[in-house]
XYZ file of C-alpha atoms in Angstrom:
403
model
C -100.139 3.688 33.104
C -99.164 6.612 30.794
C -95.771 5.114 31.233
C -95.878 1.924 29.765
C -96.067 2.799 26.280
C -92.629 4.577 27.032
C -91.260 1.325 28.486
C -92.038 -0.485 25.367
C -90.432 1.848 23.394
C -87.174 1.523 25.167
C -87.602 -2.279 25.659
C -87.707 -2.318 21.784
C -84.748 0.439 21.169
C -82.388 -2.223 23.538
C -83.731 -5.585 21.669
C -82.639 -3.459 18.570
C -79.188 -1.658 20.104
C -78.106 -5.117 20.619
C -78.331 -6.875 17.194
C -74.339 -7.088 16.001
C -73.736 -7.932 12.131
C -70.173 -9.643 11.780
C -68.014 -8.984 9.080
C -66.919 -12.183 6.877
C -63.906 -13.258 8.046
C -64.092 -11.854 11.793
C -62.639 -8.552 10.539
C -59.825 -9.315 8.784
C -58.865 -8.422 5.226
C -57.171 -10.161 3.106
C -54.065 -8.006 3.292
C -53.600 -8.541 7.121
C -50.818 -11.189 8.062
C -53.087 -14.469 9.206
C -54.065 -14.494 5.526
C -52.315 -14.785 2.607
C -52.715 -15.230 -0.918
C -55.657 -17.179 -1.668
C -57.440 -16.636 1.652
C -55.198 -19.147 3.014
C -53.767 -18.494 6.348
C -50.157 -19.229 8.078
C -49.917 -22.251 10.371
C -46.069 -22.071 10.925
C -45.293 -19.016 12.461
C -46.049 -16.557 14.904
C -47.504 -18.415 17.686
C -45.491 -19.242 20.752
C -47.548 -21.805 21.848
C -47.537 -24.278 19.461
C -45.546 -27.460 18.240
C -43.546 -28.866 20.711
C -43.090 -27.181 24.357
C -39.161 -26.178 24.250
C -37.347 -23.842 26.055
C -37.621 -20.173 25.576
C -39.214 -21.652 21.920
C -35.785 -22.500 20.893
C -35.223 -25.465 18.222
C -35.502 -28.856 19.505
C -32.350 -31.589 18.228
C -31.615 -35.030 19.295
C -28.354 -34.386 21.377
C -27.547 -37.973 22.312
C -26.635 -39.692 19.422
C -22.878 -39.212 19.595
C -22.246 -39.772 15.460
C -19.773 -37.609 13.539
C -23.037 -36.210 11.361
C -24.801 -34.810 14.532
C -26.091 -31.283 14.514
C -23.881 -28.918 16.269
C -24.880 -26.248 18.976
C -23.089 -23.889 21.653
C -25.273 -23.877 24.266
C -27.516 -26.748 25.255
C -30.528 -26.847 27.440
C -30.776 -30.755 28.753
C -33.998 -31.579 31.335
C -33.085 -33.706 34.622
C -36.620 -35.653 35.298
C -35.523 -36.843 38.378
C -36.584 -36.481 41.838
C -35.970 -39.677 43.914
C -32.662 -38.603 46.213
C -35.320 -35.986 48.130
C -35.624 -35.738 51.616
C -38.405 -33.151 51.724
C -41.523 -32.988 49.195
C -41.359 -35.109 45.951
C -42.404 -33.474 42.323
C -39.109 -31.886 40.864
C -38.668 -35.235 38.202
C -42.044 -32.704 36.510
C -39.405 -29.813 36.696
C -37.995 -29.486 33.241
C -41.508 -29.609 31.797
C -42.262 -26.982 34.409
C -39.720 -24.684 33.421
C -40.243 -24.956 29.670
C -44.142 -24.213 30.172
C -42.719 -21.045 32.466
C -40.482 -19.791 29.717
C -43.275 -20.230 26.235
C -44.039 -16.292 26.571
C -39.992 -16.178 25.823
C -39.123 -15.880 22.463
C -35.763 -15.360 20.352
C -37.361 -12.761 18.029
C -38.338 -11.291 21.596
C -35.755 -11.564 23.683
C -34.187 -8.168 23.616
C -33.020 -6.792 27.343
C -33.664 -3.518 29.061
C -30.871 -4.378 31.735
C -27.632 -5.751 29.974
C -25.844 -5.367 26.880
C -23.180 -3.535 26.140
C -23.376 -0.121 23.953
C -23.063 -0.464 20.241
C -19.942 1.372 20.370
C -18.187 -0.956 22.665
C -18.567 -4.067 20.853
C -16.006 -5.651 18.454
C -16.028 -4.868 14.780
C -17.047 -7.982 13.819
C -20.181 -7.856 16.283
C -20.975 -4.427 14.915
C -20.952 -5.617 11.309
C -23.177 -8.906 12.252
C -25.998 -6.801 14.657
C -26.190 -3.625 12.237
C -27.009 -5.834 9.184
C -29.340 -7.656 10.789
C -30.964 -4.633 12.916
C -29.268 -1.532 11.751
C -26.657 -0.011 13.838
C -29.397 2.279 15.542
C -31.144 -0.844 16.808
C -28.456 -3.122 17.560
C -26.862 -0.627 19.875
C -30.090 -1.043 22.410
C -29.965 -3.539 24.653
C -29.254 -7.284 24.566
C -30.530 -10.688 22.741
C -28.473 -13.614 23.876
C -30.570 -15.865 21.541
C -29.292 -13.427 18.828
C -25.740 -13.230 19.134
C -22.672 -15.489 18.292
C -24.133 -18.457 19.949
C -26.274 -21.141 18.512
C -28.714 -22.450 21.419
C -31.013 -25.488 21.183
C -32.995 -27.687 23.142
C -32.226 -31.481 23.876
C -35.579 -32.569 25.989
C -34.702 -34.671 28.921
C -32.126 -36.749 29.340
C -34.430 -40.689 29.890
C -33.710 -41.378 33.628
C -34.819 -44.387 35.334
C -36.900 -43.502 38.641
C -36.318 -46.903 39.827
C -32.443 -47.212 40.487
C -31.225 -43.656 41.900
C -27.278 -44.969 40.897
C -28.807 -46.066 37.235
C -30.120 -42.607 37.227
C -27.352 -40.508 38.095
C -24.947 -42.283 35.680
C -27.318 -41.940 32.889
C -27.761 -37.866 33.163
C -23.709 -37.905 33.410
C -23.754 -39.956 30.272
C -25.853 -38.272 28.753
C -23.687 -34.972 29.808
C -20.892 -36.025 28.747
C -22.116 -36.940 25.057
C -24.488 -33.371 24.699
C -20.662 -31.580 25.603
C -18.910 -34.057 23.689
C -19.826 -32.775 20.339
C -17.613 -30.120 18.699
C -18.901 -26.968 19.303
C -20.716 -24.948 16.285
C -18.687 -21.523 16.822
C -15.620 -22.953 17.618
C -13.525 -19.548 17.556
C -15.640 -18.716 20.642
C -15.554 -21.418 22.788
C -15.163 -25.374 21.109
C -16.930 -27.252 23.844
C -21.047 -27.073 23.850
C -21.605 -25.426 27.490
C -25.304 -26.912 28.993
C -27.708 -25.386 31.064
C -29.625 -28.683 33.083
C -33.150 -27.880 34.318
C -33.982 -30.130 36.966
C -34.702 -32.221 38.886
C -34.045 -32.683 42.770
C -30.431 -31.046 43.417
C -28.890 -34.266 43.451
C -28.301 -34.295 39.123
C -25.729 -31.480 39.731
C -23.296 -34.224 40.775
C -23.468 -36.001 37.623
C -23.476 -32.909 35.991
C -19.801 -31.667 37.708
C -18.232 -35.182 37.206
C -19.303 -34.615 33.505
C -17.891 -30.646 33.122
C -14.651 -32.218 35.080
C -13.847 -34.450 32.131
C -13.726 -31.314 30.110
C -12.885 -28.464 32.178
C -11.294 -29.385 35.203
C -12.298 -28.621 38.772
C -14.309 -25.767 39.073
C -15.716 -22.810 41.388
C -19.444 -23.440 42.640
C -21.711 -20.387 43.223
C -24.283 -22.429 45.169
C -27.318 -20.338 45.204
C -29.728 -22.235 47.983
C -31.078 -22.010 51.057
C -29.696 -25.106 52.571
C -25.429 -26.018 52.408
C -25.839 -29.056 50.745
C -22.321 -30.308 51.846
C -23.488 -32.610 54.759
C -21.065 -35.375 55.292
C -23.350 -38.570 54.148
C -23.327 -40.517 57.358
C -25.273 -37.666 58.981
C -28.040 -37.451 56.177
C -29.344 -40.696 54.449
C -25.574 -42.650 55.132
C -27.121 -43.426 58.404
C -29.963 -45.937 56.432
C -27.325 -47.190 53.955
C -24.763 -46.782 51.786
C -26.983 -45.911 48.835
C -29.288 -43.265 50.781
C -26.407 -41.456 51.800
C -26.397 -40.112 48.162
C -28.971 -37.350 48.090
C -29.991 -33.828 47.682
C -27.927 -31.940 50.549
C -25.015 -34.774 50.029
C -23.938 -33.807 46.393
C -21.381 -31.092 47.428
C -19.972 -33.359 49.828
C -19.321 -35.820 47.318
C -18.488 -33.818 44.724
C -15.958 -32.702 47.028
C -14.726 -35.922 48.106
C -13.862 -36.577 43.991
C -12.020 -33.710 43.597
C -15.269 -32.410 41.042
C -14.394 -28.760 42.788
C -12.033 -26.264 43.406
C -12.015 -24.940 47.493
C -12.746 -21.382 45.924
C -16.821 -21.949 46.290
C -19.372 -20.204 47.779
C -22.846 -20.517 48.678
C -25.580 -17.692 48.912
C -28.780 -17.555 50.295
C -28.347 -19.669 52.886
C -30.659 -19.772 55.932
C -31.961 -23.434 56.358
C -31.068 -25.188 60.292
C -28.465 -27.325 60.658
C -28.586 -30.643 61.878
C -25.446 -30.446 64.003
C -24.868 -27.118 65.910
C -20.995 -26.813 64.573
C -20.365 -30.068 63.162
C -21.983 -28.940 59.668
C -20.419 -25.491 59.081
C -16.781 -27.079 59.941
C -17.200 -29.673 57.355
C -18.605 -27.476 54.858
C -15.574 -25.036 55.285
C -13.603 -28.295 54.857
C -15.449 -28.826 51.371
C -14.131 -25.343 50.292
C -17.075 -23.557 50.585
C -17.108 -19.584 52.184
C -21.119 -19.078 52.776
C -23.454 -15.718 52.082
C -26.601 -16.179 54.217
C -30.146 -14.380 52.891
C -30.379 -11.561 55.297
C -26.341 -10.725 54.624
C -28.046 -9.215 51.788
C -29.169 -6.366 54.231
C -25.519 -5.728 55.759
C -23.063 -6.246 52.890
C -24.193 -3.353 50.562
C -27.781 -5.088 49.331
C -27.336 -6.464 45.824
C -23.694 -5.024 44.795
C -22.265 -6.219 47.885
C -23.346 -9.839 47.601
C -22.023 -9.471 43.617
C -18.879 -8.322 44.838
C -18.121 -11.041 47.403
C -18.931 -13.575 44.964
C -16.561 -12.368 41.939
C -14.014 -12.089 44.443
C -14.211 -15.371 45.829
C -14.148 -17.531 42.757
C -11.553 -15.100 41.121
C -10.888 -16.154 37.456
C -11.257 -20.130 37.397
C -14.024 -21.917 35.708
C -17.363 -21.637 37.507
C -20.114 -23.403 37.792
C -23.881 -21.678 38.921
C -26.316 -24.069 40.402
C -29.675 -22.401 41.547
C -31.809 -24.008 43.848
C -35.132 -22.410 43.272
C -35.826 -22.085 47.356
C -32.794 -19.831 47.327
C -36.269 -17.573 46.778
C -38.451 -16.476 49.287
C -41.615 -19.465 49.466
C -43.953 -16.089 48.360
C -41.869 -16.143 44.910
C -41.417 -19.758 44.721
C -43.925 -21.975 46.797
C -43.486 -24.384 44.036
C -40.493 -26.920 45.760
C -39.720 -29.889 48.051
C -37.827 -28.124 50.955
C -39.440 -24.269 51.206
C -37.592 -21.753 53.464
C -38.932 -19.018 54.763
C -36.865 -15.634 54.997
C -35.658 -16.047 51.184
C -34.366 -13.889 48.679
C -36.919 -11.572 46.315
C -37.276 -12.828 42.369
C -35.829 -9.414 41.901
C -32.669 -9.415 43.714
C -31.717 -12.963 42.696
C -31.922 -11.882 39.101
C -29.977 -8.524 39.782
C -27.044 -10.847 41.394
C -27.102 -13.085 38.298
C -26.768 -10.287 36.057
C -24.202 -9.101 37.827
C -22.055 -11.970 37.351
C -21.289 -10.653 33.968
C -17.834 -11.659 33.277
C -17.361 -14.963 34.945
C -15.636 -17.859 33.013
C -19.251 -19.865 33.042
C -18.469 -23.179 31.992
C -21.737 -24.980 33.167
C -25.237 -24.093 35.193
C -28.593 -25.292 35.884
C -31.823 -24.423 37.898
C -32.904 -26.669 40.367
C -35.610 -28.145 42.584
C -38.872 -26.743 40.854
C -41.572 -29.317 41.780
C -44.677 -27.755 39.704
C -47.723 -29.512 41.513
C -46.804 -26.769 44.383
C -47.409 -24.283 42.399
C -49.908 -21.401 42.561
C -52.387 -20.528 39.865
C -50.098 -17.781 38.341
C -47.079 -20.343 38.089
C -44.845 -17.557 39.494
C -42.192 -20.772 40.870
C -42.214 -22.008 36.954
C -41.963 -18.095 35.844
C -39.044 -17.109 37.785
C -37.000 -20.081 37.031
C -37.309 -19.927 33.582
C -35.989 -16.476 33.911
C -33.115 -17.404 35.912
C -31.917 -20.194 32.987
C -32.467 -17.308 30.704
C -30.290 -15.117 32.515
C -27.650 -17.786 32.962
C -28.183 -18.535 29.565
C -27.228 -15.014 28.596
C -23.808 -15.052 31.246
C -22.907 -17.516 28.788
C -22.934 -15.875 25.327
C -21.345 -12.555 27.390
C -18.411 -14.657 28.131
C -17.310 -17.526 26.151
C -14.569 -19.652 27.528
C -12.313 -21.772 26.047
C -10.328 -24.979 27.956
């Protein structure tokens, strides 16, 4: 009994420990940046999560209005909402959105790499003069901002894609390709025609986009990053239900073969989905110029470098175009798509190869096949692409190319 009067005590010291006076303004004086003169406070900047949901929090334009007065750009990002050509799991027409929402903790101001870049030193004199009086030489000789060098990058939104007619569908994105690259380019002493980055969007909306970059390039290279070939002759996938089936997802290289879109100086990597014919498939492909890197090559052709190697080798020094599916990846880094392989490439190694790449004459690219509703509660599928357009992105402004 002695005890209780104790008890009390303490029972009144924690009611009283607990009492919390708050400062007026939660803490923040007047001299701190959310207020400013007046007590008023900044609603335009400084927040990467608000206003409209763009890539990497780039500027959004209106790209397809092909008049004379349009705003001019380098380097385009253009979303693929489409998804009906899929012969696995639906979803990847929610892809661009996907990818956007993966990239919002991506910033320009913020973009600065700890992997690539060249060394103050080594860069031109006109680069040097533009990066030390913006950052000071000290600063500007540290890494690498591709949103902060010669190239001007926005963001178009999606191209508007039927999902009712897949033929409709296609030649709207290729439309709509061919007037986002038909503009003159901003910096045209780098390179004069806007290069795009799609961000799809079942794999089938690279076809539109390589009969678009063949109106203004040429043929070109593919580095097919995927984990199925994707060159299947048409009456063995979908051709056998009709005509219009036979034009799908693991078709598109066939076709874009078949039109002369490519040069027979591809390559795939990743690879490691079955076959549907035991010899049939590979023979064809071959025939559609492809040379093929499986995943687990990746642990007998010198890991990372190797697989670099073999790929700058094989496309040599013609105009390339990268098209990443996201199952290229390992299901554990990328649950979030129709057709998941198991066996895949690590997040890690696929960006390492990418980066790699530096030096290629990159002419057009896109990131494929992210179907959202998959994904896990972290988002990693949405994460990981967005990084892979930003490091494609950056290939890009390392290399401009002119016709």
């Amino acid at each position: 009994m002695a005890s209780l009067p104790l008890a009390l005590v303490l029972f009144a010291f924690s009611i009283a420990a607990r009492e919390i006076v708050f400062p007026p303004v939660a803490g923040i004086n007047a001299h701190h940046t959310p207020i400013g003169e007046n007590n008023d406070v900044d609603i335009l900047s400084g927040s990467a999560f608000s206003g409209l949901t763009t890539f990497a929090n780039l500027p959004y334009i209106t790209c397809f209005d092909d008049g004379s007065d349009a705003e001019k750009y380098d380097i385009a990002i253009l979303g693929a909402p489409f998804d009906t050509s899929v012969t696995g799991r639906p979803g990847a027409r929610f892809g661009p959105g996907g990818i956007r929402r993966g990239s919002q903790r991506i910033t320009p101001l913020d973009g600065w790499s700890v992997y690539t870049g060249k060394p103050f030193s080594q860069r031109s004199k006109v680069d040097q003069m533009r990066l030390g009086s913006l950052f000071g030489a000290e600063s500007a000789g540290k890494g690498e901002n591709s949103f902060l060098d010669w190239a001007k990058i926005v963001d178009c939104g999606d191209a508007p894609l039927t999902f009712l007619d897949n033929t409709v569908a296609l030649r709207q994105l290729e439309k709509a390709h061919k007037v986002v690259s038909g503009r003159t380019a901003n910096t045209t002493d780098k390179s004069p025609i806007p290069r795009i980055i799609t961000l799809g969007g079942d794999h089938t909306t690279t076809l539109a986009a390589l009969r678009s970059t063949h109106t203004r390039w040429g043929p070109v290279s593919v580095i097919h990053f995927d984990s199925h070939i994707d060159t299947w002759d048409p009456n063995v996938l979908g051709g056998d239900v009709s005509h219009y089936a036979g034009v799908n997802h693991g078709t598109f290289l066939h076709l874009a073969h078949e039109e002369g879109l490519i040069r027979n100086t591809s390559i795939h990597a990743g690879i490691r989905a079955p076959l549907v014919r035991r010899t049939g498939d590979m023979r064809n492909d071959i025939r559609c110029g492809f040379e093929t890197i499986k995943a687990r090559d990746i642990d007998k052709e010198g890991g990372v470098d190797g697989v670099i190697r073999k790929l700058k080798e094989r496309v040599g020094d013609s105009k390339v175009y990268i098209s990443v599916d996201i199952d290229v990846l390992d299901p554990a880094f990328a649950p979030a798509t129709g057709t998941a392989e198991v066996g895949g490439w690590t997040s890690r190694e696929l960006l390492s190869i990418l980066d790699g790449l530096v030096g290629l004459r990159l002419i057009g690219a896109d990131v494929v096949e992210v179907a959202p509703i998959y994904d896990n509660p972290g988002e990693t599928t949405v994460l990981v692409a967005a990084e892979v357009a930003h490091s494609l992105l950056t290939l890009m402004v390392q290399n401009p190319v002119k016709p």
